[in-house]
Amino acid sequence: AQSVTQLGSHVSVSEGALVLLRCNYSSSVPPYLFWYVQYPNQGLQLLLKYTSAATLVKGINGFEAEFKKSETSFHLTKPSAHMSDAAEYFCAVSTDAGGTSYGKLTFGQGTILTVHP
Amino acid sequence: NAGVTQTPKFQVLKTGQSMTLQCAQDMNHNSMYWYRQDPGMGLRLIYYSASEGTTDKGEVPNGYNVSRLNKREFSLRLESAAPSQTSVYFCASSGHGTGGWGYTFGSGTRLTVV
């Protein structure tokens, strides 16, 4: 079984400050890990994904995440927050990858990021 | 544009009514999924179809049925809607298709059951 825990349902930062959104996973086999962003009243947009290549993954909009197997973590960071980063962020894990599919995603509860001017 | 298309975008049902949510993808993906999103609970898998001709239950299948009509289309049916099914529903597809490996979501259906 796989699971994801996002620490902190709400994170608030000032514009220009570091963004750190925490994600820990549980998996009995090597995982595939994803971060998605959801803007109000919209669908989910892929920010980045880890698929067993480089442990530091760079995504869109200046975000990156580092896979740390020893800590079972995949935290999302951005050096300098922008007002447009305000959204809800979801971490997700899949372990059924292979063949022709990534398989079922299991999502964390989500973290709402607020950016203050 | 290639992607996942869901219809309708909004729907209000009365308790006990039935409806079908439609989903189609044009990326030649093998697998398709239905999730529901509720505040503070992330997205939870309702049903999925690993490939054409197969469907399986996810985490929260009760009250729903699905049909994988062909490789492109995967529908979700509520036979007798209940207020607890008020949610935002997302369809997704995954596989190695247009643009390489992908896991793509539709824009969602906001369903209210009164």
PDB file of N, CA and C in Angstrom, chain B residues 2-43:
ATOM      1  N   ALA B   2      -4.552  18.511 -27.481  1.00  0.00           N
ATOM      2  CA  ALA B   2      -4.669  17.178 -26.917  1.00  0.00           C
ATOM      3  C   ALA B   2      -4.933  17.279 -25.435  1.00  0.00           C
ATOM      4  N   GLY B   3      -5.744  16.342 -24.918  1.00  0.00           N
ATOM      5  CA  GLY B   3      -6.006  16.383 -23.500  1.00  0.00           C
ATOM      6  C   GLY B   3      -7.180  15.525 -23.104  1.00  0.00           C
ATOM      7  N   VAL B   4      -7.700  15.788 -21.917  1.00  0.00           N
ATOM      8  CA  VAL B   4      -8.837  15.067 -21.359  1.00  0.00           C
ATOM      9  C   VAL B   4     -10.025  16.021 -21.276  1.00  0.00           C
ATOM     10  N   THR B   5     -11.124  15.611 -21.851  1.00  0.00           N
ATOM     11  CA  THR B   5     -12.319  16.447 -21.895  1.00  0.00           C
ATOM     12  C   THR B   5     -13.415  15.820 -21.051  1.00  0.00           C
ATOM     13  N   GLN B   6     -13.960  16.598 -20.128  1.00  0.00           N
ATOM     14  CA  GLN B   6     -15.038  16.135 -19.270  1.00  0.00           C
ATOM     15  C   GLN B   6     -16.301  16.935 -19.538  1.00  0.00           C
ATOM     16  N   THR B   7     -17.435  16.248 -19.512  1.00  0.00           N
ATOM     17  CA  THR B   7     -18.724  16.922 -19.585  1.00  0.00           C
ATOM     18  C   THR B   7     -19.700  16.263 -18.633  1.00  0.00           C
ATOM     19  N   PRO B   8     -20.608  17.031 -18.017  1.00  0.00           N
ATOM     20  CA  PRO B   8     -20.677  18.495 -18.059  1.00  0.00           C
ATOM     21  C   PRO B   8     -19.669  19.126 -17.104  1.00  0.00           C
ATOM     22  N   LYS B   9     -19.566  20.432 -17.094  1.00  0.00           N
ATOM     23  CA  LYS B   9     -18.683  21.128 -16.158  1.00  0.00           C
ATOM     24  C   LYS B   9     -19.374  21.375 -14.821  1.00  0.00           C
ATOM     25  N   PHE B  10     -20.675  21.560 -14.861  1.00  0.00           N
ATOM     26  CA  PHE B  10     -21.457  21.792 -13.650  1.00  0.00           C
ATOM     27  C   PHE B  10     -22.749  20.983 -13.751  1.00  0.00           C
ATOM     28  N   GLN B  11     -23.243  20.529 -12.591  1.00  0.00           N
ATOM     29  CA  GLN B  11     -24.499  19.792 -12.566  1.00  0.00           C
ATOM     30  C   GLN B  11     -25.094  19.867 -11.175  1.00  0.00           C
ATOM     31  N   VAL B  12     -26.396  20.083 -11.121  1.00  0.00           N
ATOM     32  CA  VAL B  12     -27.139  20.018  -9.861  1.00  0.00           C
ATOM     33  C   VAL B  12     -28.156  18.900 -10.000  1.00  0.00           C
ATOM     34  N   LEU B  13     -28.155  17.993  -9.062  1.00  0.00           N
ATOM     35  CA  LEU B  13     -29.079  16.865  -9.065  1.00  0.00           C
ATOM     36  C   LEU B  13     -29.918  16.880  -7.795  1.00  0.00           C
ATOM     37  N   LYS B  14     -31.085  16.304  -7.896  1.00  0.00           N
ATOM     38  CA  LYS B  14     -31.876  16.055  -6.700  1.00  0.00           C
ATOM     39  C   LYS B  14     -31.528  14.666  -6.177  1.00  0.00           C
ATOM     40  N   THR B  15     -31.649  14.488  -4.898  1.00  0.00           N
ATOM     41  CA  THR B  15     -31.390  13.183  -4.294  1.00  0.00           C
ATOM     42  C   THR B  15     -32.222  12.110  -4.999  1.00  0.00           C
ATOM     43  N   GLY B  16     -31.549  11.029  -5.369  1.00  0.00           N
ATOM     44  CA  GLY B  16     -32.231   9.935  -6.026  1.00  0.00           C
ATOM     45  C   GLY B  16     -32.147   9.957  -7.545  1.00  0.00           C
ATOM     46  N   GLN B  17     -31.795  11.091  -8.109  1.00  0.00           N
ATOM     47  CA  GLN B  17     -31.657  11.168  -9.563  1.00  0.00           C
ATOM     48  C   GLN B  17     -30.376  10.463 -10.008  1.00  0.00           C
ATOM     49  N   SER B  18     -30.352  10.109 -11.285  1.00  0.00           N
ATOM     50  CA  SER B  18     -29.158   9.471 -11.837  1.00  0.00           C
ATOM     51  C   SER B  18     -28.536  10.374 -12.900  1.00  0.00           C
ATOM     52  N   MET B  19     -27.263  10.160 -13.136  1.00  0.00           N
ATOM     53  CA  MET B  19     -26.598  10.891 -14.208  1.00  0.00           C
ATOM     54  C   MET B  19     -25.291  10.197 -14.561  1.00  0.00           C
ATOM     55  N   THR B  20     -24.792  10.522 -15.741  1.00  0.00           N
ATOM     56  CA  THR B  20     -23.522   9.983 -16.217  1.00  0.00           C
ATOM     57  C   THR B  20     -22.579  11.124 -16.525  1.00  0.00           C
ATOM     58  N   LEU B  21     -21.381  11.022 -15.980  1.00  0.00           N
ATOM     59  CA  LEU B  21     -20.315  11.961 -16.295  1.00  0.00           C
ATOM     60  C   LEU B  21     -19.469  11.365 -17.415  1.00  0.00           C
ATOM     61  N   GLN B  22     -19.216  12.197 -18.420  1.00  0.00           N
ATOM     62  CA  GLN B  22     -18.488  11.706 -19.579  1.00  0.00           C
ATOM     63  C   GLN B  22     -17.042  12.166 -19.553  1.00  0.00           C
ATOM     64  N   CYS B  23     -16.163  11.318 -20.075  1.00  0.00           N
ATOM     65  CA  CYS B  23     -14.743  11.656 -20.154  1.00  0.00           C
ATOM     66  C   CYS B  23     -14.164  11.059 -21.425  1.00  0.00           C
ATOM     67  N   ALA B  24     -13.380  11.859 -22.133  1.00  0.00           N
ATOM     68  CA  ALA B  24     -12.717  11.380 -23.343  1.00  0.00           C
ATOM     69  C   ALA B  24     -11.301  11.949 -23.413  1.00  0.00           C
ATOM     70  N   GLN B  25     -10.377  11.101 -23.872  1.00  0.00           N
ATOM     71  CA  GLN B  25      -8.995  11.556 -24.029  1.00  0.00           C
ATOM     72  C   GLN B  25      -8.523  11.251 -25.442  1.00  0.00           C
ATOM     73  N   ASP B  26      -7.657  12.113 -25.941  1.00  0.00           N
ATOM     74  CA  ASP B  26      -7.186  11.948 -27.316  1.00  0.00           C
ATOM     75  C   ASP B  26      -5.671  11.810 -27.364  1.00  0.00           C
ATOM     76  N   MET B  27      -5.098  11.247 -26.305  1.00  0.00           N
ATOM     77  CA  MET B  27      -3.648  11.085 -26.231  1.00  0.00           C
ATOM     78  C   MET B  27      -3.215   9.638 -26.429  1.00  0.00           C
ATOM     79  N   ASN B  28      -4.158   8.789 -26.790  1.00  0.00           N
ATOM     80  CA  ASN B  28      -3.877   7.372 -26.992  1.00  0.00           C
ATOM     81  C   ASN B  28      -3.354   6.692 -25.722  1.00  0.00           C
ATOM     82  N   HIS B  29      -3.793   7.184 -24.561  1.00  0.00           N
ATOM     83  CA  HIS B  29      -3.398   6.569 -23.298  1.00  0.00           C
ATOM     84  C   HIS B  29      -4.188   5.295 -23.062  1.00  0.00           C
ATOM     85  N   ASN B  30      -3.521   4.326 -22.425  1.00  0.00           N
ATOM     86  CA  ASN B  30      -4.202   3.072 -22.127  1.00  0.00           C
ATOM     87  C   ASN B  30      -5.088   3.153 -20.893  1.00  0.00           C
ATOM     88  N   SER B  31      -4.631   3.896 -19.882  1.00  0.00           N
ATOM     89  CA  SER B  31      -5.309   3.872 -18.587  1.00  0.00           C
ATOM     90  C   SER B  31      -6.112   5.139 -18.356  1.00  0.00           C
ATOM     91  N   MET B  32      -7.258   4.959 -17.673  1.00  0.00           N
ATOM     92  CA  MET B  32      -8.105   6.104 -17.338  1.00  0.00           C
ATOM     93  C   MET B  32      -8.638   5.949 -15.917  1.00  0.00           C
ATOM     94  N   TYR B  33      -8.967   7.077 -15.301  1.00  0.00           N
ATOM     95  CA  TYR B  33      -9.281   7.099 -13.873  1.00  0.00           C
ATOM     96  C   TYR B  33     -10.389   8.111 -13.586  1.00  0.00           C
ATOM     97  N   TRP B  34     -11.142   7.839 -12.529  1.00  0.00           N
ATOM     98  CA  TRP B  34     -12.070   8.817 -11.981  1.00  0.00           C
ATOM     99  C   TRP B  34     -11.714   9.066 -10.524  1.00  0.00           C
ATOM    100  N   TYR B  35     -11.537  10.353 -10.192  1.00  0.00           N
ATOM    101  CA  TYR B  35     -11.249  10.781  -8.824  1.00  0.00           C
ATOM    102  C   TYR B  35     -12.353  11.741  -8.376  1.00  0.00           C
ATOM    103  N   ARG B  36     -12.529  11.825  -7.083  1.00  0.00           N
ATOM    104  CA  ARG B  36     -13.352  12.873  -6.510  1.00  0.00           C
ATOM    105  C   ARG B  36     -12.491  13.699  -5.554  1.00  0.00           C
ATOM    106  N   GLN B  37     -12.773  15.003  -5.534  1.00  0.00           N
ATOM    107  CA  GLN B  37     -12.023  15.913  -4.684  1.00  0.00           C
ATOM    108  C   GLN B  37     -12.950  16.553  -3.674  1.00  0.00           C
ATOM    109  N   ASP B  38     -12.614  16.417  -2.399  1.00  0.00           N
ATOM    110  CA  ASP B  38     -13.367  17.019  -1.317  1.00  0.00           C
ATOM    111  C   ASP B  38     -12.398  17.815  -0.449  1.00  0.00           C
ATOM    112  N   PRO B  39     -12.861  18.935   0.094  1.00  0.00           N
ATOM    113  CA  PRO B  39     -11.967  19.805   0.888  1.00  0.00           C
ATOM    114  C   PRO B  39     -11.240  19.042   1.987  1.00  0.00           C
ATOM    115  N   GLY B  40      -9.924  19.240   2.061  1.00  0.00           N
ATOM    116  CA  GLY B  40      -9.128  18.632   3.121  1.00  0.00           C
ATOM    117  C   GLY B  40      -8.846  17.156   2.945  1.00  0.00           C
ATOM    118  N   MET B  41      -9.302  16.578   1.828  1.00  0.00           N
ATOM    119  CA  MET B  41      -9.116  15.134   1.638  1.00  0.00           C
ATOM    120  C   MET B  41      -8.342  14.807   0.379  1.00  0.00           C
ATOM    121  N   GLY B  42      -7.875  15.810  -0.314  1.00  0.00           N
ATOM    122  CA  GLY B  42      -7.144  15.557  -1.546  1.00  0.00           C
ATOM    123  C   GLY B  42      -8.059  14.951  -2.591  1.00  0.00           C
ATOM    124  N   LEU B  43      -7.485  14.151  -3.462  1.00  0.00           N
ATOM    125  CA  LEU B  43      -8.259  13.439  -4.478  1.00  0.00           C
ATOM    126  C   LEU B  43      -8.264  11.958  -4.122  1.00  0.00           C
TER     127      LEU B  43
END
